[in-house]
């Protein structure tokens, strides 16, 4: 349900957890599942990206996120300008999906863990990873 909703949305607003912290809300510079779910669904993620090595390592490709101004009215103007660039947005949507398929599926972590611990690789894993790359390729070439 969430993925279907995000797929229909062009821009997902997200901010790191130090932006206007209130009450007992967690405070962190981590990339949460919201960021990855938004990127996988093809949303352009706009807001205030976490400032951390983890964020830099995970969101390494150009325009993976769009930084918005701290001033609310300026941020609204930036969003309006962003929405007017349909071709650029569509290309970035496909780029985001491709990168998520290539770098952030749990199967990559399972493969790395098995190698690190000298465990046998699950029989289906290589085929699954190949299909992920083929799926990513389809988004790279779909425009």
PDB file of C-alpha atoms in Angstrom:
ATOM      1  CA  UNK A   1       0.000   0.000   0.000  1.00  0.00           C
ATOM      2  CA  UNK A   2       2.718   2.498   0.954  1.00  0.00           C
ATOM      3  CA  UNK A   3       4.777   1.609  -2.108  1.00  0.00           C
ATOM      4  CA  UNK A   4       1.748   2.094  -4.397  1.00  0.00           C
ATOM      5  CA  UNK A   5       1.062   5.496  -2.870  1.00  0.00           C
ATOM      6  CA  UNK A   6       4.694   6.582  -3.160  1.00  0.00           C
ATOM      7  CA  UNK A   7       4.806   5.371  -6.775  1.00  0.00           C
ATOM      8  CA  UNK A   8       2.056   7.857  -7.709  1.00  0.00           C
ATOM      9  CA  UNK A   9       3.801  10.732  -5.909  1.00  0.00           C
ATOM     10  CA  UNK A  10       6.501  12.668  -7.755  1.00  0.00           C
ATOM     11  CA  UNK A  11       8.294  14.178  -4.748  1.00  0.00           C
ATOM     12  CA  UNK A  12       8.676  12.827  -1.235  1.00  0.00           C
ATOM     13  CA  UNK A  13       9.635  15.301   1.486  1.00  0.00           C
ATOM     14  CA  UNK A  14      12.138  14.002   4.012  1.00  0.00           C
ATOM     15  CA  UNK A  15      14.382  15.646   6.563  1.00  0.00           C
ATOM     16  CA  UNK A  16      17.041  14.323   8.892  1.00  0.00           C
ATOM     17  CA  UNK A  17      15.958  13.891  12.499  1.00  0.00           C
ATOM     18  CA  UNK A  18      17.769  16.984  13.814  1.00  0.00           C
ATOM     19  CA  UNK A  19      15.416  19.302  11.920  1.00  0.00           C
ATOM     20  CA  UNK A  20      13.073  20.811  14.489  1.00  0.00           C
ATOM     21  CA  UNK A  21      13.361  18.010  17.062  1.00  0.00           C
ATOM     22  CA  UNK A  22      10.370  17.914  19.370  1.00  0.00           C
ATOM     23  CA  UNK A  23       9.598  15.952  22.488  1.00  0.00           C
ATOM     24  CA  UNK A  24      11.018  12.455  22.704  1.00  0.00           C
ATOM     25  CA  UNK A  25      11.386  12.045  18.940  1.00  0.00           C
ATOM     26  CA  UNK A  26      14.669  10.330  18.064  1.00  0.00           C
ATOM     27  CA  UNK A  27      17.483  12.560  16.870  1.00  0.00           C
ATOM     28  CA  UNK A  28      19.836  11.085  14.326  1.00  0.00           C
ATOM     29  CA  UNK A  29      21.630  11.655  11.055  1.00  0.00           C
ATOM     30  CA  UNK A  30      20.778   8.190   9.750  1.00  0.00           C
ATOM     31  CA  UNK A  31      19.106   7.315   6.477  1.00  0.00           C
ATOM     32  CA  UNK A  32      15.783   5.802   7.507  1.00  0.00           C
ATOM     33  CA  UNK A  33      13.649   3.338   5.568  1.00  0.00           C
ATOM     34  CA  UNK A  34      11.476   6.249   4.409  1.00  0.00           C
ATOM     35  CA  UNK A  35      14.336   7.538   2.257  1.00  0.00           C
ATOM     36  CA  UNK A  36      14.980   4.167   0.640  1.00  0.00           C
ATOM     37  CA  UNK A  37      11.288   3.347   0.150  1.00  0.00           C
ATOM     38  CA  UNK A  38      10.769   6.724  -1.486  1.00  0.00           C
ATOM     39  CA  UNK A  39      13.752   6.294  -3.811  1.00  0.00           C
ATOM     40  CA  UNK A  40      12.748   2.741  -4.747  1.00  0.00           C
ATOM     41  CA  UNK A  41       9.242   3.872  -5.616  1.00  0.00           C
ATOM     42  CA  UNK A  42      10.634   6.519  -7.947  1.00  0.00           C
ATOM     43  CA  UNK A  43      10.034   9.568  -5.810  1.00  0.00           C
ATOM     44  CA  UNK A  44      12.396  12.491  -5.937  1.00  0.00           C
ATOM     45  CA  UNK A  45      13.435  12.926  -2.306  1.00  0.00           C
ATOM     46  CA  UNK A  46      13.598  16.597  -1.359  1.00  0.00           C
ATOM     47  CA  UNK A  47      14.258  18.163   2.008  1.00  0.00           C
ATOM     48  CA  UNK A  48      17.220  18.057   4.364  1.00  0.00           C
ATOM     49  CA  UNK A  49      19.526  15.106   3.840  1.00  0.00           C
ATOM     50  CA  UNK A  50      21.372  13.601   6.811  1.00  0.00           C
ATOM     51  CA  UNK A  51      24.945  14.832   7.140  1.00  0.00           C
ATOM     52  CA  UNK A  52      26.882  11.672   7.868  1.00  0.00           C
ATOM     53  CA  UNK A  53      29.258   9.170   6.354  1.00  0.00           C
ATOM     54  CA  UNK A  54      26.423   6.645   6.201  1.00  0.00           C
ATOM     55  CA  UNK A  55      24.280   9.040   4.175  1.00  0.00           C
ATOM     56  CA  UNK A  56      27.199   9.804   1.861  1.00  0.00           C
ATOM     57  CA  UNK A  57      27.893   6.078   1.382  1.00  0.00           C
ATOM     58  CA  UNK A  58      24.265   5.162   0.786  1.00  0.00           C
ATOM     59  CA  UNK A  59      23.140   8.135  -1.314  1.00  0.00           C
ATOM     60  CA  UNK A  60      26.269   8.553  -3.411  1.00  0.00           C
ATOM     61  CA  UNK A  61      24.841   9.207  -6.875  1.00  0.00           C
ATOM     62  CA  UNK A  62      24.218  12.645  -8.336  1.00  0.00           C
ATOM     63  CA  UNK A  63      20.884  14.191  -7.316  1.00  0.00           C
ATOM     64  CA  UNK A  64      19.936  11.204  -5.165  1.00  0.00           C
ATOM     65  CA  UNK A  65      18.326  13.827  -2.930  1.00  0.00           C
ATOM     66  CA  UNK A  66      17.460  17.470  -3.450  1.00  0.00           C
ATOM     67  CA  UNK A  67      18.367  19.917  -0.699  1.00  0.00           C
ATOM     68  CA  UNK A  68      15.720  22.509   0.085  1.00  0.00           C
ATOM     69  CA  UNK A  69      16.269  25.843   1.745  1.00  0.00           C
ATOM     70  CA  UNK A  70      15.700  26.232   5.461  1.00  0.00           C
ATOM     71  CA  UNK A  71      13.394  29.176   4.714  1.00  0.00           C
ATOM     72  CA  UNK A  72       9.859  27.785   4.187  1.00  0.00           C
ATOM     73  CA  UNK A  73       8.798  30.139   1.383  1.00  0.00           C
ATOM     74  CA  UNK A  74      12.073  29.664  -0.485  1.00  0.00           C
ATOM     75  CA  UNK A  75      11.673  25.881  -0.132  1.00  0.00           C
ATOM     76  CA  UNK A  76       8.145  26.105  -1.583  1.00  0.00           C
ATOM     77  CA  UNK A  77       9.481  28.097  -4.537  1.00  0.00           C
ATOM     78  CA  UNK A  78      12.238  25.509  -5.031  1.00  0.00           C
ATOM     79  CA  UNK A  79       9.655  22.704  -5.064  1.00  0.00           C
ATOM     80  CA  UNK A  80       7.509  24.536  -7.615  1.00  0.00           C
ATOM     81  CA  UNK A  81      10.554  25.027  -9.844  1.00  0.00           C
ATOM     82  CA  UNK A  82      11.496  21.362  -9.426  1.00  0.00           C
ATOM     83  CA  UNK A  83       8.009  20.208 -10.427  1.00  0.00           C
ATOM     84  CA  UNK A  84       8.237  22.180 -13.655  1.00  0.00           C
ATOM     85  CA  UNK A  85      11.194  20.084 -14.879  1.00  0.00           C
ATOM     86  CA  UNK A  86       9.269  16.976 -16.004  1.00  0.00           C
ATOM     87  CA  UNK A  87      11.961  15.431 -18.207  1.00  0.00           C
ATOM     88  CA  UNK A  88      14.662  15.884 -15.580  1.00  0.00           C
ATOM     89  CA  UNK A  89      12.400  14.489 -12.859  1.00  0.00           C
ATOM     90  CA  UNK A  90      11.500  11.422 -14.900  1.00  0.00           C
ATOM     91  CA  UNK A  91      15.138  10.651 -15.658  1.00  0.00           C
ATOM     92  CA  UNK A  92      16.074  11.065 -11.977  1.00  0.00           C
ATOM     93  CA  UNK A  93      13.214   8.789 -10.923  1.00  0.00           C
ATOM     94  CA  UNK A  94      14.613   6.010 -13.118  1.00  0.00           C
ATOM     95  CA  UNK A  95      18.167   6.664 -11.907  1.00  0.00           C
ATOM     96  CA  UNK A  96      17.052   6.452  -8.270  1.00  0.00           C
ATOM     97  CA  UNK A  97      15.210   3.159  -8.811  1.00  0.00           C
ATOM     98  CA  UNK A  98      18.182   1.671 -10.667  1.00  0.00           C
ATOM     99  CA  UNK A  99      20.630   2.611  -7.897  1.00  0.00           C
ATOM    100  CA  UNK A 100      18.396   1.204  -5.184  1.00  0.00           C
ATOM    101  CA  UNK A 101      18.151  -2.107  -7.072  1.00  0.00           C
ATOM    102  CA  UNK A 102      21.915  -2.173  -7.603  1.00  0.00           C
ATOM    103  CA  UNK A 103      23.044  -1.245  -4.094  1.00  0.00           C
ATOM    104  CA  UNK A 104      20.394  -1.526  -1.392  1.00  0.00           C
ATOM    105  CA  UNK A 105      18.619  -4.846  -1.663  1.00  0.00           C
ATOM    106  CA  UNK A 106      19.037  -7.120   1.354  1.00  0.00           C
ATOM    107  CA  UNK A 107      20.351  -9.904  -0.865  1.00  0.00           C
ATOM    108  CA  UNK A 108      23.620  -7.967  -1.274  1.00  0.00           C
ATOM    109  CA  UNK A 109      24.010  -7.909   2.495  1.00  0.00           C
ATOM    110  CA  UNK A 110      23.273 -11.622   2.720  1.00  0.00           C
ATOM    111  CA  UNK A 111      25.922 -12.322   0.078  1.00  0.00           C
ATOM    112  CA  UNK A 112      28.483 -10.119   1.882  1.00  0.00           C
ATOM    113  CA  UNK A 113      27.723 -11.742   5.225  1.00  0.00           C
ATOM    114  CA  UNK A 114      28.109 -15.244   3.802  1.00  0.00           C
ATOM    115  CA  UNK A 115      31.455 -14.328   2.238  1.00  0.00           C
ATOM    116  CA  UNK A 116      32.669 -12.594   5.393  1.00  0.00           C
ATOM    117  CA  UNK A 117      31.752 -15.569   7.574  1.00  0.00           C
ATOM    118  CA  UNK A 118      32.960 -18.141   5.000  1.00  0.00           C
ATOM    119  CA  UNK A 119      29.450 -19.564   4.744  1.00  0.00           C
ATOM    120  CA  UNK A 120      28.097 -21.177   1.605  1.00  0.00           C
ATOM    121  CA  UNK A 121      26.147 -18.848  -0.674  1.00  0.00           C
ATOM    122  CA  UNK A 122      22.491 -19.824  -0.950  1.00  0.00           C
ATOM    123  CA  UNK A 123      21.810 -21.604  -4.238  1.00  0.00           C
ATOM    124  CA  UNK A 124      19.171 -19.089  -5.404  1.00  0.00           C
ATOM    125  CA  UNK A 125      21.172 -15.986  -4.464  1.00  0.00           C
ATOM    126  CA  UNK A 126      23.324 -15.571  -7.603  1.00  0.00           C
ATOM    127  CA  UNK A 127      20.236 -15.797  -9.839  1.00  0.00           C
ATOM    128  CA  UNK A 128      18.375 -13.320  -7.642  1.00  0.00           C
ATOM    129  CA  UNK A 129      21.267 -10.860  -7.851  1.00  0.00           C
ATOM    130  CA  UNK A 130      21.442 -11.267 -11.615  1.00  0.00           C
ATOM    131  CA  UNK A 131      17.710 -10.508 -11.880  1.00  0.00           C
ATOM    132  CA  UNK A 132      18.195  -7.411  -9.715  1.00  0.00           C
ATOM    133  CA  UNK A 133      20.870  -6.154 -12.113  1.00  0.00           C
ATOM    134  CA  UNK A 134      18.648  -6.900 -15.112  1.00  0.00           C
ATOM    135  CA  UNK A 135      15.807  -5.001 -13.463  1.00  0.00           C
ATOM    136  CA  UNK A 136      18.122  -2.070 -12.747  1.00  0.00           C
ATOM    137  CA  UNK A 137      19.286  -2.169 -16.381  1.00  0.00           C
ATOM    138  CA  UNK A 138      15.680  -1.952 -17.535  1.00  0.00           C
ATOM    139  CA  UNK A 139      15.270   1.331 -15.634  1.00  0.00           C
ATOM    140  CA  UNK A 140      18.552   2.646 -17.030  1.00  0.00           C
ATOM    141  CA  UNK A 141      17.342   2.072 -20.607  1.00  0.00           C
ATOM    142  CA  UNK A 142      13.634   2.794 -20.265  1.00  0.00           C
ATOM    143  CA  UNK A 143      13.747   6.478 -21.224  1.00  0.00           C
TER     144      UNK A 143
END
